[in-house]
Amino acid sequence: MQVVQTLESVSLNTDDFLMFRYFQDLIRKNFSKVVGNKNKTLSFFVENEIPQRRYFLKLVNHKYKKDTGNDIDNLAFAHYKTFKLNLAQTNALKSVIFAKIGFSQKNILITLSSNEKIFALYLEQYFKNHKSSYDEKNRIFSVEYKNDVTLNLLEILASVNEHLKYCIDFTINETQLLEFRNKMKNQTNMNWKFNALAKLFENYFQTLGCNNSDDFTTIRQNYLNLVKIYHPDRHQGKSKIEQAYCREEFEKIQLAYESLKSLYKNNN
């Protein structure tokens, strides 16, 4: 359903025959100055019909919001206008959205020409099992790259110009797509190498109370906390056994930290 307003009229266009008949019956039963045929109906303004005209517009808005998720703009004084009801041919009313595809860091950005929440929800479902978000203010749908499947899905999406009730005009820079694909491939290879090396350093992660999935900030923080606990200067008044134990733990912590520090440095 589409609602188009001019200074003189409010046009309700639909390709749903049952909806067309529903509104057509309402117009014929409630308004006196009506003309039309089987595919088009017009209702002209009559002064003493203002209450039912306002009520009719509320019904139209209710149906429109249910269909699109949005309210119709500028209905406050629309009851003074001519109502036009049109039954269009199937698929003649698809809204056109221009969608520009770009890339930033690990994210694919799809910038929409209009704030279509329904289409944004469709994209969220399309990229299921991916981390995604929609910025309504800037009309940007963002999906985080996961693996080769992500880009395969993107290419399939952009190759089809009809989704839901929309005609989508996708714009994508092939050079930028290739650069992003290569960048993510290289990053994946680096991550694989890092994970392989991290398994060899498993004891060092355990010594610092960390996992091989932790970032270096977590590694460093755990190291500083443990150093405060086991530093020899803090245990000078204790027995030789306790001092020896703390010194040994302190040396293990130092070795683990320096080893992991090198690992993270070489993989950044």
PDB file of C-alpha atoms in Angstrom:
ATOM      1  CA  MET A   1       0.000   0.000   0.000  1.00  0.00           C
ATOM      2  CA  GLN A   2       1.176   3.510  -0.895  1.00  0.00           C
ATOM      3  CA  VAL A   3      -0.206   6.849   0.224  1.00  0.00           C
ATOM      4  CA  VAL A   4       0.674   9.890  -1.909  1.00  0.00           C
ATOM      5  CA  GLN A   5      -0.366  13.429  -0.966  1.00  0.00           C
ATOM      6  CA  THR A   6      -0.583  16.613  -3.010  1.00  0.00           C
ATOM      7  CA  LEU A   7      -2.079  19.981  -2.073  1.00  0.00           C
ATOM      8  CA  GLU A   8      -5.471  18.871  -3.425  1.00  0.00           C
ATOM      9  CA  SER A   9      -5.628  15.114  -2.847  1.00  0.00           C
ATOM     10  CA  VAL A  10      -4.720  12.053  -0.811  1.00  0.00           C
ATOM     11  CA  SER A  11      -4.172   9.026  -3.048  1.00  0.00           C
ATOM     12  CA  LEU A  12      -4.386   5.537  -1.596  1.00  0.00           C
ATOM     13  CA  ASN A  13      -2.812   3.040  -4.013  1.00  0.00           C
ATOM     14  CA  THR A  14      -2.947  -0.691  -3.436  1.00  0.00           C
ATOM     15  CA  ASP A  15      -2.533  -3.893  -5.417  1.00  0.00           C
ATOM     16  CA  ASP A  16      -4.484  -5.832  -2.778  1.00  0.00           C
ATOM     17  CA  PHE A  17      -8.009  -6.352  -4.200  1.00  0.00           C
ATOM     18  CA  LEU A  18      -9.557  -7.148  -0.799  1.00  0.00           C
ATOM     19  CA  MET A  19      -8.088  -3.995   0.739  1.00  0.00           C
ATOM     20  CA  PHE A  20      -9.305  -1.976  -2.240  1.00  0.00           C
ATOM     21  CA  ARG A  21     -12.847  -3.314  -1.828  1.00  0.00           C
ATOM     22  CA  TYR A  22     -12.735  -2.659   1.928  1.00  0.00           C
ATOM     23  CA  PHE A  23     -11.886   1.020   1.503  1.00  0.00           C
ATOM     24  CA  GLN A  24     -14.178   1.379  -1.512  1.00  0.00           C
ATOM     25  CA  ASP A  25     -17.152   0.149   0.533  1.00  0.00           C
ATOM     26  CA  LEU A  26     -16.295   2.566   3.350  1.00  0.00           C
ATOM     27  CA  ILE A  27     -16.147   5.489   0.939  1.00  0.00           C
ATOM     28  CA  ARG A  28     -19.431   4.642  -0.753  1.00  0.00           C
ATOM     29  CA  LYS A  29     -21.278   4.103   2.536  1.00  0.00           C
ATOM     30  CA  ASN A  30     -19.993   7.166   4.387  1.00  0.00           C
ATOM     31  CA  PHE A  31     -19.479   9.897   1.782  1.00  0.00           C
ATOM     32  CA  SER A  32     -22.046  11.481  -0.502  1.00  0.00           C
ATOM     33  CA  LYS A  33     -19.985  13.039  -3.286  1.00  0.00           C
ATOM     34  CA  VAL A  34     -18.351   9.937  -4.793  1.00  0.00           C
ATOM     35  CA  VAL A  35     -17.502   8.945  -8.374  1.00  0.00           C
ATOM     36  CA  GLY A  36     -15.469   6.089  -9.817  1.00  0.00           C
ATOM     37  CA  ASN A  37     -15.376   2.686 -11.426  1.00  0.00           C
ATOM     38  CA  LYS A  38     -14.199  -0.814 -10.534  1.00  0.00           C
ATOM     39  CA  ASN A  39     -10.519   0.220 -10.297  1.00  0.00           C
ATOM     40  CA  LYS A  40     -10.742   3.816  -9.084  1.00  0.00           C
ATOM     41  CA  THR A  41     -12.886   5.741  -6.637  1.00  0.00           C
ATOM     42  CA  LEU A  42     -12.867   9.475  -5.785  1.00  0.00           C
ATOM     43  CA  SER A  43     -14.485  11.172  -2.811  1.00  0.00           C
ATOM     44  CA  PHE A  44     -14.779  14.974  -2.845  1.00  0.00           C
ATOM     45  CA  PHE A  45     -14.880  17.169   0.247  1.00  0.00           C
ATOM     46  CA  VAL A  46     -18.249  17.900   1.824  1.00  0.00           C
ATOM     47  CA  GLU A  47     -18.389  20.227   4.850  1.00  0.00           C
ATOM     48  CA  ASN A  48     -20.777  18.180   6.995  1.00  0.00           C
ATOM     49  CA  GLU A  49     -18.790  14.957   6.472  1.00  0.00           C
ATOM     50  CA  ILE A  50     -15.634  16.076   8.310  1.00  0.00           C
ATOM     51  CA  PRO A  51     -16.013  13.655  11.300  1.00  0.00           C
ATOM     52  CA  GLN A  52     -16.286  10.538   9.153  1.00  0.00           C
ATOM     53  CA  ARG A  53     -13.514  11.778   6.829  1.00  0.00           C
ATOM     54  CA  ARG A  54     -11.195  12.114   9.821  1.00  0.00           C
ATOM     55  CA  TYR A  55     -12.186   8.659  11.000  1.00  0.00           C
ATOM     56  CA  PHE A  56     -11.533   7.262   7.521  1.00  0.00           C
ATOM     57  CA  LEU A  57      -8.024   8.739   7.520  1.00  0.00           C
ATOM     58  CA  LYS A  58      -7.349   7.170  10.919  1.00  0.00           C
ATOM     59  CA  LEU A  59      -8.305   3.772   9.487  1.00  0.00           C
ATOM     60  CA  VAL A  60      -6.054   4.344   6.478  1.00  0.00           C
ATOM     61  CA  ASN A  61      -3.170   5.305   8.768  1.00  0.00           C
ATOM     62  CA  HIS A  62      -3.786   2.217  10.920  1.00  0.00           C
ATOM     63  CA  LYS A  63      -3.624  -0.068   7.868  1.00  0.00           C
ATOM     64  CA  TYR A  64      -0.577   1.766   6.515  1.00  0.00           C
ATOM     65  CA  LYS A  65       1.308   1.527   9.819  1.00  0.00           C
ATOM     66  CA  LYS A  66       0.507  -2.175  10.075  1.00  0.00           C
ATOM     67  CA  ASP A  67       1.824  -2.658   6.561  1.00  0.00           C
ATOM     68  CA  THR A  68       4.969  -0.461   6.714  1.00  0.00           C
ATOM     69  CA  GLY A  69       5.666   0.192  10.398  1.00  0.00           C
ATOM     70  CA  ASN A  70       5.392   3.974   9.863  1.00  0.00           C
ATOM     71  CA  ASP A  71       2.684   6.609  10.243  1.00  0.00           C
ATOM     72  CA  ILE A  72       1.498   8.665   7.270  1.00  0.00           C
ATOM     73  CA  ASP A  73       2.944  12.186   7.358  1.00  0.00           C
ATOM     74  CA  ASN A  74       0.837  15.367   7.479  1.00  0.00           C
ATOM     75  CA  LEU A  75      -2.663  13.970   8.034  1.00  0.00           C
ATOM     76  CA  ALA A  76      -3.841  16.751  10.360  1.00  0.00           C
ATOM     77  CA  PHE A  77      -5.698  18.661   7.621  1.00  0.00           C
ATOM     78  CA  ALA A  78      -5.879  15.974   4.955  1.00  0.00           C
ATOM     79  CA  HIS A  79      -9.635  15.523   5.503  1.00  0.00           C
ATOM     80  CA  TYR A  80     -10.184  18.685   3.411  1.00  0.00           C
ATOM     81  CA  LYS A  81      -8.621  17.034   0.374  1.00  0.00           C
ATOM     82  CA  THR A  82     -10.082  14.777  -2.307  1.00  0.00           C
ATOM     83  CA  PHE A  83      -9.661  11.102  -1.502  1.00  0.00           C
ATOM     84  CA  LYS A  84      -8.442   8.951  -4.385  1.00  0.00           C
ATOM     85  CA  LEU A  85      -8.523   5.170  -4.114  1.00  0.00           C
ATOM     86  CA  ASN A  86      -6.701   3.225  -6.831  1.00  0.00           C
ATOM     87  CA  LEU A  87      -6.382  -0.496  -7.516  1.00  0.00           C
ATOM     88  CA  ALA A  88      -3.034  -0.999  -9.223  1.00  0.00           C
ATOM     89  CA  GLN A  89      -1.697  -3.965 -11.126  1.00  0.00           C
ATOM     90  CA  THR A  90       0.216  -6.580  -9.144  1.00  0.00           C
ATOM     91  CA  ASN A  91       3.870  -5.640  -8.500  1.00  0.00           C
ATOM     92  CA  ALA A  92       3.299  -2.086  -9.754  1.00  0.00           C
ATOM     93  CA  LEU A  93       3.683  -0.551  -6.305  1.00  0.00           C
ATOM     94  CA  LYS A  94       7.047  -1.762  -5.158  1.00  0.00           C
ATOM     95  CA  SER A  95       8.952   0.966  -3.336  1.00  0.00           C
ATOM     96  CA  VAL A  96      12.378   1.766  -4.764  1.00  0.00           C
ATOM     97  CA  ILE A  97      15.337   1.832  -2.351  1.00  0.00           C
ATOM     98  CA  PHE A  98      18.819   2.882  -3.390  1.00  0.00           C
ATOM     99  CA  ALA A  99      21.360   0.895  -1.383  1.00  0.00           C
ATOM    100  CA  LYS A 100      25.045   1.848  -1.440  1.00  0.00           C
ATOM    101  CA  ILE A 101      27.414  -0.874  -0.211  1.00  0.00           C
ATOM    102  CA  GLY A 102      30.676   0.123   1.471  1.00  0.00           C
ATOM    103  CA  PHE A 103      33.247  -1.326   3.841  1.00  0.00           C
ATOM    104  CA  SER A 104      34.810  -0.219   7.129  1.00  0.00           C
ATOM    105  CA  GLN A 105      37.218  -2.241   9.276  1.00  0.00           C
ATOM    106  CA  LYS A 106      35.552  -5.683   9.525  1.00  0.00           C
ATOM    107  CA  ASN A 107      32.078  -4.399   8.637  1.00  0.00           C
ATOM    108  CA  ILE A 108      29.969  -4.275   5.492  1.00  0.00           C
ATOM    109  CA  LEU A 109      27.900  -1.071   5.439  1.00  0.00           C
ATOM    110  CA  ILE A 110      24.649  -0.835   3.478  1.00  0.00           C
ATOM    111  CA  THR A 111      23.408   2.769   3.325  1.00  0.00           C
ATOM    112  CA  LEU A 112      19.718   3.058   2.428  1.00  0.00           C
ATOM    113  CA  SER A 113      18.127   5.997   0.616  1.00  0.00           C
ATOM    114  CA  SER A 114      15.138   5.934   3.007  1.00  0.00           C
ATOM    115  CA  ASN A 115      14.493   4.715   6.529  1.00  0.00           C
ATOM    116  CA  GLU A 116      12.803   1.386   5.736  1.00  0.00           C
ATOM    117  CA  LYS A 117      12.713  -0.511   9.049  1.00  0.00           C
ATOM    118  CA  ILE A 118      11.021  -3.534   7.494  1.00  0.00           C
ATOM    119  CA  PHE A 119      13.825  -3.918   4.967  1.00  0.00           C
ATOM    120  CA  ALA A 120      16.411  -3.475   7.754  1.00  0.00           C
ATOM    121  CA  LEU A 121      14.753  -6.331   9.661  1.00  0.00           C
ATOM    122  CA  TYR A 122      14.829  -8.371   6.470  1.00  0.00           C
ATOM    123  CA  LEU A 123      18.580  -7.760   6.173  1.00  0.00           C
ATOM    124  CA  GLU A 124      19.053  -8.771   9.808  1.00  0.00           C
ATOM    125  CA  GLN A 125      17.296 -12.066   9.115  1.00  0.00           C
ATOM    126  CA  TYR A 126      19.139 -12.501   5.813  1.00  0.00           C
ATOM    127  CA  PHE A 127      22.487 -12.211   7.587  1.00  0.00           C
ATOM    128  CA  LYS A 128      21.420 -14.443  10.471  1.00  0.00           C
ATOM    129  CA  ASN A 129      24.223 -15.844  12.628  1.00  0.00           C
ATOM    130  CA  HIS A 130      26.117 -12.611  11.942  1.00  0.00           C
ATOM    131  CA  LYS A 131      26.603  -9.646  14.249  1.00  0.00           C
ATOM    132  CA  SER A 132      24.597  -6.781  12.743  1.00  0.00           C
ATOM    133  CA  SER A 133      22.963  -3.458  13.626  1.00  0.00           C
ATOM    134  CA  TYR A 134      20.859  -0.717  12.051  1.00  0.00           C
ATOM    135  CA  ASP A 135      21.487   3.005  12.559  1.00  0.00           C
ATOM    136  CA  GLU A 136      18.080   4.583  11.896  1.00  0.00           C
ATOM    137  CA  LYS A 137      19.377   8.156  12.000  1.00  0.00           C
ATOM    138  CA  ASN A 138      21.934   7.593   9.235  1.00  0.00           C
ATOM    139  CA  ARG A 139      20.010   4.726   7.590  1.00  0.00           C
ATOM    140  CA  ILE A 140      23.056   2.425   7.700  1.00  0.00           C
ATOM    141  CA  PHE A 141      22.788  -1.334   8.132  1.00  0.00           C
ATOM    142  CA  SER A 142      26.064  -2.835   9.335  1.00  0.00           C
ATOM    143  CA  VAL A 143      27.018  -6.509   9.301  1.00  0.00           C
ATOM    144  CA  GLU A 144      30.314  -7.851  10.628  1.00  0.00           C
ATOM    145  CA  TYR A 145      32.403 -10.089   8.375  1.00  0.00           C
ATOM    146  CA  LYS A 146      32.481 -13.644   9.660  1.00  0.00           C
ATOM    147  CA  ASN A 147      33.945 -15.771   6.869  1.00  0.00           C
ATOM    148  CA  ASP A 148      33.671 -16.327   3.098  1.00  0.00           C
ATOM    149  CA  VAL A 149      29.958 -17.063   3.528  1.00  0.00           C
ATOM    150  CA  THR A 150      29.402 -13.410   4.494  1.00  0.00           C
ATOM    151  CA  LEU A 151      30.634 -12.078   1.162  1.00  0.00           C
ATOM    152  CA  ASN A 152      28.868 -14.844  -0.756  1.00  0.00           C
ATOM    153  CA  LEU A 153      25.607 -13.786   0.884  1.00  0.00           C
ATOM    154  CA  LEU A 154      26.341 -10.148   0.024  1.00  0.00           C
ATOM    155  CA  GLU A 155      26.930 -10.911  -3.642  1.00  0.00           C
ATOM    156  CA  ILE A 156      23.730 -12.961  -3.876  1.00  0.00           C
ATOM    157  CA  LEU A 157      21.801 -10.151  -2.154  1.00  0.00           C
ATOM    158  CA  ALA A 158      23.142  -7.503  -4.540  1.00  0.00           C
ATOM    159  CA  SER A 159      22.456  -9.637  -7.624  1.00  0.00           C
ATOM    160  CA  VAL A 160      18.683  -9.581  -6.986  1.00  0.00           C
ATOM    161  CA  ASN A 161      16.775  -6.306  -7.354  1.00  0.00           C
ATOM    162  CA  GLU A 162      13.507  -7.399  -5.711  1.00  0.00           C
ATOM    163  CA  HIS A 163      13.299  -8.178  -1.990  1.00  0.00           C
ATOM    164  CA  LEU A 164      10.004  -8.304  -0.083  1.00  0.00           C
ATOM    165  CA  LYS A 165       7.859  -5.483  -1.463  1.00  0.00           C
ATOM    166  CA  TYR A 166      10.863  -3.399  -2.505  1.00  0.00           C
ATOM    167  CA  CYS A 167      12.830  -2.793  -5.675  1.00  0.00           C
ATOM    168  CA  ILE A 168      16.440  -2.405  -4.557  1.00  0.00           C
ATOM    169  CA  ASP A 169      19.023  -0.575  -6.639  1.00  0.00           C
ATOM    170  CA  PHE A 170      22.354  -1.773  -5.201  1.00  0.00           C
ATOM    171  CA  THR A 171      25.573   0.140  -5.830  1.00  0.00           C
ATOM    172  CA  ILE A 172      28.872  -1.594  -5.076  1.00  0.00           C
ATOM    173  CA  ASN A 173      32.443  -0.729  -6.008  1.00  0.00           C
ATOM    174  CA  GLU A 174      34.005  -3.935  -7.312  1.00  0.00           C
ATOM    175  CA  THR A 175      37.540  -2.729  -6.538  1.00  0.00           C
ATOM    176  CA  GLN A 176      36.609  -1.993  -2.921  1.00  0.00           C
ATOM    177  CA  LEU A 177      34.914  -5.396  -2.656  1.00  0.00           C
ATOM    178  CA  LEU A 178      38.061  -7.151  -3.920  1.00  0.00           C
ATOM    179  CA  GLU A 179      40.271  -5.167  -1.526  1.00  0.00           C
ATOM    180  CA  PHE A 180      37.983  -5.997   1.394  1.00  0.00           C
ATOM    181  CA  ARG A 181      37.898  -9.693   0.438  1.00  0.00           C
ATOM    182  CA  ASN A 182      41.716  -9.852   0.298  1.00  0.00           C
ATOM    183  CA  LYS A 183      42.046  -7.924   3.550  1.00  0.00           C
ATOM    184  CA  MET A 184      39.689 -10.286   5.382  1.00  0.00           C
ATOM    185  CA  LYS A 185      41.432 -13.328   3.853  1.00  0.00           C
ATOM    186  CA  ASN A 186      44.808 -12.092   5.089  1.00  0.00           C
ATOM    187  CA  GLN A 187      43.340 -11.323   8.504  1.00  0.00           C
ATOM    188  CA  THR A 188      41.860 -14.819   8.690  1.00  0.00           C
ATOM    189  CA  ASN A 189      45.244 -16.341   7.854  1.00  0.00           C
ATOM    190  CA  MET A 190      46.914 -14.230  10.535  1.00  0.00           C
ATOM    191  CA  ASN A 191      44.295 -15.268  13.075  1.00  0.00           C
ATOM    192  CA  TRP A 192      44.806 -18.925  12.171  1.00  0.00           C
ATOM    193  CA  LYS A 193      48.578 -18.622  12.689  1.00  0.00           C
ATOM    194  CA  PHE A 194      48.053 -16.786  15.972  1.00  0.00           C
ATOM    195  CA  ASN A 195      45.654 -19.444  17.258  1.00  0.00           C
ATOM    196  CA  ALA A 196      48.087 -22.196  16.272  1.00  0.00           C
ATOM    197  CA  LEU A 197      50.915 -20.473  18.154  1.00  0.00           C
ATOM    198  CA  ALA A 198      48.656 -19.668  21.087  1.00  0.00           C
ATOM    199  CA  LYS A 199      48.077 -23.385  21.671  1.00  0.00           C
ATOM    200  CA  LEU A 200      51.831 -23.831  22.100  1.00  0.00           C
ATOM    201  CA  PHE A 201      51.759 -21.093  24.753  1.00  0.00           C
ATOM    202  CA  GLU A 202      48.820 -22.617  26.621  1.00  0.00           C
ATOM    203  CA  ASN A 203      50.821 -23.001  29.870  1.00  0.00           C
ATOM    204  CA  TYR A 204      51.731 -19.319  29.819  1.00  0.00           C
ATOM    205  CA  PHE A 205      48.073 -18.326  29.449  1.00  0.00           C
ATOM    206  CA  GLN A 206      47.202 -20.566  32.391  1.00  0.00           C
ATOM    207  CA  THR A 207      50.007 -19.091  34.506  1.00  0.00           C
ATOM    208  CA  LEU A 208      48.478 -15.627  34.048  1.00  0.00           C
ATOM    209  CA  GLY A 209      44.942 -16.916  34.555  1.00  0.00           C
ATOM    210  CA  CYS A 210      43.931 -16.093  30.959  1.00  0.00           C
ATOM    211  CA  ASN A 211      42.522 -17.763  27.871  1.00  0.00           C
ATOM    212  CA  ASN A 212      44.112 -17.697  24.416  1.00  0.00           C
ATOM    213  CA  SER A 213      41.097 -15.709  23.231  1.00  0.00           C
ATOM    214  CA  ASP A 214      41.852 -12.796  25.599  1.00  0.00           C
ATOM    215  CA  ASP A 215      43.290  -9.571  24.233  1.00  0.00           C
ATOM    216  CA  PHE A 216      46.655  -8.190  25.319  1.00  0.00           C
ATOM    217  CA  THR A 217      45.051  -5.624  27.649  1.00  0.00           C
ATOM    218  CA  THR A 218      43.603  -8.495  29.713  1.00  0.00           C
ATOM    219  CA  ILE A 219      46.950 -10.314  29.655  1.00  0.00           C
ATOM    220  CA  ARG A 220      48.776  -7.253  30.950  1.00  0.00           C
ATOM    221  CA  GLN A 221      46.218  -6.515  33.660  1.00  0.00           C
ATOM    222  CA  ASN A 222      46.375 -10.066  35.002  1.00  0.00           C
ATOM    223  CA  TYR A 223      50.163  -9.903  34.927  1.00  0.00           C
ATOM    224  CA  LEU A 224      50.241  -6.678  36.981  1.00  0.00           C
ATOM    225  CA  ASN A 225      47.815  -8.119  39.525  1.00  0.00           C
ATOM    226  CA  LEU A 226      49.912 -11.288  39.968  1.00  0.00           C
ATOM    227  CA  VAL A 227      53.178  -9.334  40.199  1.00  0.00           C
ATOM    228  CA  LYS A 228      51.781  -7.400  43.162  1.00  0.00           C
ATOM    229  CA  ILE A 229      50.969 -10.671  44.900  1.00  0.00           C
ATOM    230  CA  TYR A 230      54.201 -12.616  44.308  1.00  0.00           C
ATOM    231  CA  HIS A 231      56.898  -9.915  44.119  1.00  0.00           C
ATOM    232  CA  PRO A 232      59.811 -10.993  46.426  1.00  0.00           C
ATOM    233  CA  ASP A 233      59.919  -7.609  48.175  1.00  0.00           C
ATOM    234  CA  ARG A 234      56.465  -8.301  49.629  1.00  0.00           C
ATOM    235  CA  HIS A 235      57.576 -11.543  51.312  1.00  0.00           C
ATOM    236  CA  GLN A 236      60.913 -10.696  52.954  1.00  0.00           C
ATOM    237  CA  GLY A 237      59.580 -11.300  56.462  1.00  0.00           C
ATOM    238  CA  LYS A 238      58.256 -14.764  55.674  1.00  0.00           C
ATOM    239  CA  SER A 239      59.912 -18.169  55.965  1.00  0.00           C
ATOM    240  CA  LYS A 240      62.505 -19.300  53.437  1.00  0.00           C
ATOM    241  CA  ILE A 241      60.083 -21.865  52.034  1.00  0.00           C
ATOM    242  CA  GLU A 242      57.435 -19.197  51.440  1.00  0.00           C
ATOM    243  CA  GLN A 243      60.014 -16.823  49.965  1.00  0.00           C
ATOM    244  CA  ALA A 244      61.310 -19.526  47.624  1.00  0.00           C
ATOM    245  CA  TYR A 245      57.767 -20.417  46.503  1.00  0.00           C
ATOM    246  CA  CYS A 246      56.868 -16.777  45.801  1.00  0.00           C
ATOM    247  CA  ARG A 247      60.144 -16.184  43.950  1.00  0.00           C
ATOM    248  CA  GLU A 248      59.502 -19.218  41.765  1.00  0.00           C
ATOM    249  CA  GLU A 249      55.936 -18.077  41.010  1.00  0.00           C
ATOM    250  CA  PHE A 250      57.191 -14.562  40.273  1.00  0.00           C
ATOM    251  CA  GLU A 251      59.717 -15.923  37.752  1.00  0.00           C
ATOM    252  CA  LYS A 252      57.025 -18.041  36.073  1.00  0.00           C
ATOM    253  CA  ILE A 253      54.795 -14.977  35.802  1.00  0.00           C
ATOM    254  CA  GLN A 254      57.625 -12.911  34.288  1.00  0.00           C
ATOM    255  CA  LEU A 255      58.476 -15.620  31.766  1.00  0.00           C
ATOM    256  CA  ALA A 256      54.815 -16.103  30.794  1.00  0.00           C
ATOM    257  CA  TYR A 257      54.230 -12.378  30.336  1.00  0.00           C
ATOM    258  CA  GLU A 258      57.356 -11.762  28.249  1.00  0.00           C
ATOM    259  CA  SER A 259      56.576 -14.766  26.047  1.00  0.00           C
ATOM    260  CA  LEU A 260      52.969 -13.717  25.446  1.00  0.00           C
ATOM    261  CA  LYS A 261      54.050 -10.127  24.938  1.00  0.00           C
ATOM    262  CA  SER A 262      56.255 -11.247  22.051  1.00  0.00           C
ATOM    263  CA  LEU A 263      53.455 -13.415  20.648  1.00  0.00           C
ATOM    264  CA  TYR A 264      50.967 -10.543  20.518  1.00  0.00           C
ATOM    265  CA  LYS A 265      53.569  -8.080  19.226  1.00  0.00           C
ATOM    266  CA  ASN A 266      54.507 -10.323  16.298  1.00  0.00           C
ATOM    267  CA  ASN A 267      50.865 -10.882  15.338  1.00  0.00           C
ATOM    268  CA  ASN A 268      49.702  -7.244  15.268  1.00  0.00           C
TER     269      ASN A 268
END
